[in-house]
Short mmCIF file of C-alpha atoms in Angstrom, two decimals:
data_model
loop_
_atom_site.label_atom_id
_atom_site.label_comp_id
_atom_site.label_asym_id
_atom_site.label_seq_id
_atom_site.Cartn_x
_atom_site.Cartn_y
_atom_site.Cartn_z
CA MET B 1 31.92 25.08 -13.96
CA GLY B 2 35.31 25.56 -15.28
CA VAL B 3 37.95 28.75 -16.16
CA GLU B 4 35.97 32.19 -16.44
CA LEU B 5 37.50 34.53 -18.72
CA LEU B 6 35.84 38.04 -18.03
CA ASP B 7 35.96 41.36 -19.78
CA LEU B 8 36.36 44.15 -17.01
CA SER B 9 36.15 47.10 -20.01
CA VAL B 10 33.65 49.51 -20.99
CA PRO B 11 32.68 49.40 -24.74
CA VAL B 12 34.54 52.69 -26.69
CA LEU B 13 31.27 54.38 -27.74
CA SER B 14 30.70 58.49 -29.04
CA GLY B 15 29.67 60.16 -26.09
CA MET B 16 30.43 57.59 -23.46
CA PRO B 17 31.47 59.52 -20.14
CA VAL B 18 34.89 60.79 -19.75
CA TYR B 19 36.38 63.12 -16.70
CA PRO B 20 36.06 66.60 -16.51
CA GLY B 21 37.96 68.54 -19.01
CA ASP B 22 39.19 65.31 -21.10
CA PRO B 23 38.46 65.22 -24.71
CA GLU B 24 34.86 63.88 -25.67
CA VAL B 25 35.17 60.65 -27.58
CA VAL B 26 34.22 60.16 -31.07
CA VAL B 27 33.91 57.08 -32.89
CA ALA B 28 32.87 57.71 -36.66
CA PRO B 29 33.08 55.95 -40.28
CA ALA B 30 36.84 56.48 -42.09
CA LEU B 31 36.33 54.07 -44.52
CA THR B 32 33.27 52.42 -45.62
CA VAL B 33 33.24 49.04 -47.87
CA ALA B 34 30.87 50.95 -50.06
CA ASN B 35 32.60 53.68 -50.77
CA SER B 36 36.60 52.78 -50.05
CA GLY B 37 36.36 48.73 -50.26
CA VAL B 38 37.20 48.54 -46.50
CA ASN B 39 35.66 49.48 -42.98
CA VAL B 40 37.92 51.85 -40.87
CA ARG B 41 36.67 54.12 -38.41
CA ARG B 42 37.97 57.38 -37.09
CA LEU B 43 38.95 57.40 -33.28
CA HIS B 44 38.96 60.67 -31.48
CA MET B 45 40.09 60.49 -27.72
CA GLY B 46 41.99 61.10 -25.13
CA SER B 47 44.23 58.83 -23.28
CA GLN B 48 42.69 58.13 -20.15
CA SER B 49 39.30 57.64 -22.20
CA GLY B 50 37.02 54.49 -21.07
CA THR B 51 38.91 51.77 -19.23
CA HIS B 52 42.61 52.96 -19.13
CA VAL B 53 46.22 52.48 -17.07
CA ASP B 54 47.80 55.72 -14.84
CA ALA B 55 51.48 55.88 -15.40
CA PRO B 56 52.91 57.79 -12.61
CA TYR B 57 54.27 60.51 -15.30
CA HIS B 58 49.94 61.34 -15.33
CA VAL B 59 50.76 63.48 -12.39
CA ASP B 60 54.43 64.30 -12.06
CA ASP B 61 56.40 65.10 -15.44
CA LEU B 62 59.32 63.81 -12.81
CA LEU B 63 57.76 60.05 -12.34
CA PRO B 64 57.96 57.06 -14.96
CA ARG B 65 56.33 57.02 -17.59
CA LEU B 66 54.41 54.39 -19.66
CA GLU B 67 57.28 52.84 -21.79
CA ASP B 68 59.62 52.90 -18.50
CA LEU B 69 57.54 50.67 -16.46
CA PRO B 70 57.69 46.69 -16.69
CA LEU B 71 54.93 44.64 -17.92
CA GLU B 72 54.50 42.64 -15.00
CA ARG B 73 53.02 45.53 -13.45
CA PHE B 74 50.00 45.54 -15.71
CA THR B 75 48.93 41.82 -14.43
CA GLY B 76 49.08 39.48 -11.49
CA PRO B 77 47.03 37.95 -9.11
CA ALA B 78 43.88 40.01 -8.16
CA VAL B 79 42.87 40.58 -4.18
CA VAL B 80 39.13 42.61 -4.65
CA ALA B 81 38.38 44.96 -1.44
CA ASP B 82 34.31 45.17 -1.29
CA ALA B 83 33.89 49.02 -0.76
CA ARG B 84 29.88 48.22 -2.47
CA GLY B 85 27.02 50.54 -0.67
CA LEU B 86 28.96 53.59 0.29
CA PRO B 87 27.10 57.30 -0.45
CA PRO B 88 28.06 59.54 -3.27
CA ARG B 89 31.41 61.26 -3.20
CA THR B 90 32.35 59.05 0.23
CA PRO B 91 36.07 58.41 0.93
CA ILE B 92 37.00 55.13 1.28
CA GLY B 93 38.93 54.29 4.49
CA PRO B 94 41.42 51.59 4.64
CA GLU B 95 39.27 49.45 6.63
CA ILE B 96 37.93 47.70 3.81
CA LEU B 97 41.39 46.60 2.65
CA PRO B 98 41.21 42.33 2.42
CA ALA B 99 44.19 40.20 4.11
CA GLY B 100 46.34 39.03 1.13
CA LEU B 101 47.63 42.29 0.20
CA ARG B 102 51.56 41.72 -0.87
CA PRO B 103 54.07 42.55 -3.83
CA GLY B 104 52.76 41.33 -7.04
CA VAL B 105 48.79 41.24 -5.79
CA VAL B 106 46.98 43.73 -8.44
CA LEU B 107 44.46 45.27 -5.87
CA LEU B 108 41.08 45.84 -7.49
CA ILE B 109 38.33 47.94 -5.41
CA ALA B 110 34.90 47.21 -6.25
CA THR B 111 32.44 50.39 -5.17
CA GLY B 112 29.45 49.30 -7.21
CA TRP B 113 29.94 52.28 -8.98
CA SER B 114 29.97 51.29 -12.67
CA ARG B 115 26.70 51.09 -12.46
CA HIS B 116 25.82 54.50 -13.10
CA TRP B 117 28.26 54.28 -16.20
CA GLY B 118 26.38 56.41 -19.04
CA THR B 119 24.78 58.79 -15.95
CA ALA B 120 25.13 61.58 -14.56
CA ASP B 121 25.87 59.80 -10.97
CA VAL B 122 29.27 58.74 -12.56
CA LEU B 123 30.71 61.68 -11.16
CA ALA B 124 29.32 61.29 -7.64
CA HIS B 125 31.69 57.79 -6.82
CA PRO B 126 33.25 56.85 -3.62
CA TYR B 127 37.48 57.14 -3.95
CA PRO B 128 40.18 55.78 -1.96
CA ALA B 129 41.63 58.47 1.33
CA ALA B 130 44.97 59.32 0.60
CA GLU B 131 45.52 57.24 4.27
CA THR B 132 43.84 54.28 2.27
CA ALA B 133 46.22 54.86 -1.32
CA GLU B 134 49.55 54.91 1.76
CA ALA B 135 47.85 51.62 3.29
CA ILE B 136 48.32 50.24 -0.06
CA VAL B 137 51.96 51.21 -0.69
CA ALA B 138 52.81 50.18 2.42
CA ALA B 139 52.00 46.56 1.67
CA GLY B 140 53.82 46.64 -1.43
CA VAL B 141 51.08 47.29 -3.80
CA ARG B 142 52.14 48.68 -7.02
CA THR B 143 48.70 47.83 -9.66
CA VAL B 144 45.25 49.31 -8.17
CA GLY B 145 42.25 48.94 -10.46
CA ILE B 146 38.96 50.84 -9.60
CA ASP B 147 35.66 50.47 -10.85
CA ALA B 148 35.46 54.37 -10.77
CA LEU B 149 36.28 57.35 -12.78
CA SER B 150 39.03 58.15 -10.73
CA VAL B 151 40.48 56.26 -7.69
CA ASP B 152 40.10 60.34 -6.37
CA ARG B 153 37.08 62.95 -5.81
CA THR B 154 35.52 64.10 -9.56
CA PRO B 155 34.38 67.51 -8.89
CA PRO B 156 30.97 68.42 -9.88
CA PRO B 157 29.36 70.16 -12.40
CA GLY B 158 30.27 73.51 -11.61
CA ASP B 159 33.05 72.63 -9.26
CA GLY B 160 36.29 73.68 -10.10
CA GLU B 161 38.08 71.85 -7.17
CA PHE B 162 39.03 68.70 -7.32
CA SER B 163 42.37 66.34 -5.45
CA LEU B 164 44.75 63.97 -6.40
CA ASP B 165 45.95 62.23 -3.08
CA ALA B 166 45.64 59.01 -3.96
CA HIS B 167 47.15 59.54 -7.38
CA ARG B 168 49.87 61.20 -6.11
CA VAL B 169 50.55 58.64 -3.53
CA LEU B 170 50.01 55.38 -5.64
CA CYS B 171 51.75 57.29 -8.66
CA GLY B 172 54.58 58.44 -6.29
CA ALA B 173 55.75 55.32 -5.48
CA GLY B 174 55.56 53.87 -8.74
CA ALA B 175 52.27 52.49 -9.19
CA VAL B 176 49.84 51.86 -11.78
CA ILE B 177 46.13 52.73 -11.72
CA ALA B 178 43.82 51.37 -13.52
CA GLU B 179 40.24 53.58 -13.98
CA ASN B 180 36.72 52.80 -15.30
CA LEU B 181 37.04 48.78 -14.68
CA THR B 182 33.04 47.17 -14.42
CA GLY B 183 31.80 43.58 -13.82
CA LEU B 184 33.85 43.63 -10.16
CA ASP B 185 31.08 41.89 -8.32
CA ARG B 186 31.55 39.00 -10.52
CA LEU B 187 34.96 38.71 -9.13
CA LEU B 188 34.08 39.73 -5.65
CA GLU B 189 31.54 36.34 -6.18
CA ALA B 190 34.45 34.12 -7.03
CA GLN B 191 36.79 35.73 -3.97
CA ALA B 192 34.07 34.37 -1.79
CA ASP B 193 33.83 31.21 -3.21
CA GLY B 194 37.41 30.64 -3.34
CA ARG B 195 38.18 30.64 -6.63
CA ARG B 196 41.51 32.10 -7.76
CA VAL B 197 41.79 34.92 -9.89
CA GLU B 198 44.39 36.89 -12.06
CA VAL B 199 43.95 39.91 -13.95
CA SER B 200 45.30 41.90 -17.28
CA LEU B 201 45.73 44.95 -17.60
CA PHE B 202 47.91 45.46 -20.49
CA PRO B 203 48.06 48.72 -22.20
CA ILE B 204 47.86 49.45 -25.63
CA ARG B 205 51.47 51.06 -26.88
CA LEU B 206 51.40 54.49 -26.07
CA GLU B 207 53.92 56.09 -24.52
CA GLY B 208 53.69 59.05 -22.14
CA ASP B 209 51.03 59.36 -19.52
CA GLY B 210 48.51 56.23 -20.19
CA ALA B 211 46.28 54.29 -22.32
CA PRO B 212 42.85 52.81 -22.94
CA VAL B 213 42.91 48.71 -22.27
CA ARG B 214 41.42 45.88 -22.69
CA ALA B 215 41.03 44.75 -19.05
CA VAL B 216 40.21 40.92 -18.74
CA ALA B 217 39.71 38.68 -15.45
CA ARG B 218 40.79 35.21 -15.78
CA ILE B 219 39.09 33.25 -13.02
CA ASP B 220 39.91 30.13 -12.11
CA ALA B 221 37.32 26.65 -11.33
CA PRO B 222 36.36 26.22 -8.08
CA PRO B 223 38.70 24.34 -5.64
CA VAL B 224 37.98 20.36 -5.12
CA ARG B 225 35.85 19.90 -1.63
CA SER B 226 36.16 16.68 -0.04
CA SER B 227 32.90 14.89 0.51
CA ARG B 228 34.11 13.57 3.99
#
């Protein structure tokens, strides 16, 4: 088994899940080969649609905007935390944080909730507690991703109350947050096998609060083990 590239992004499709209140996603033909000689699609979506990154500016006008962040903030060696198996809407405590967190590392939190993508249950994901975000920041990590709609609780339909506790801790420290990742189970397997994982979360060049990304993991070949 050699080097493996894994797409961690959800497809951008009309009617895809969005955070409550965000713009709905519509992808429709704008030009066609039959009428115009080329195929071009019209996109209507928010900056936080699908797999995307939040800049600190997302939660505070005085914090850095997407264009102010160094490209190094969007890539690096990944450490994956296993937060799978939790009940819906459960805060994730700091005890799930693995060893090896340090500046320059991309922390990915695997809740397993990407299996609910496209269903109503996608809203009921677990989320890092504020003290977990504080422990992440204390370790020097400034890039965090999760396979859920948000690093904070997403309110159920009819419940307008929501919190931005983890967002405020992470963004207040200048961190970027990637949300709506998928495929993190595979990264946990690779990590358990001792395979090195790097991840890239480069956003398209929008200014402001955040932007969609094509999230990709590079999984190195397994380490060579001595037969002795």
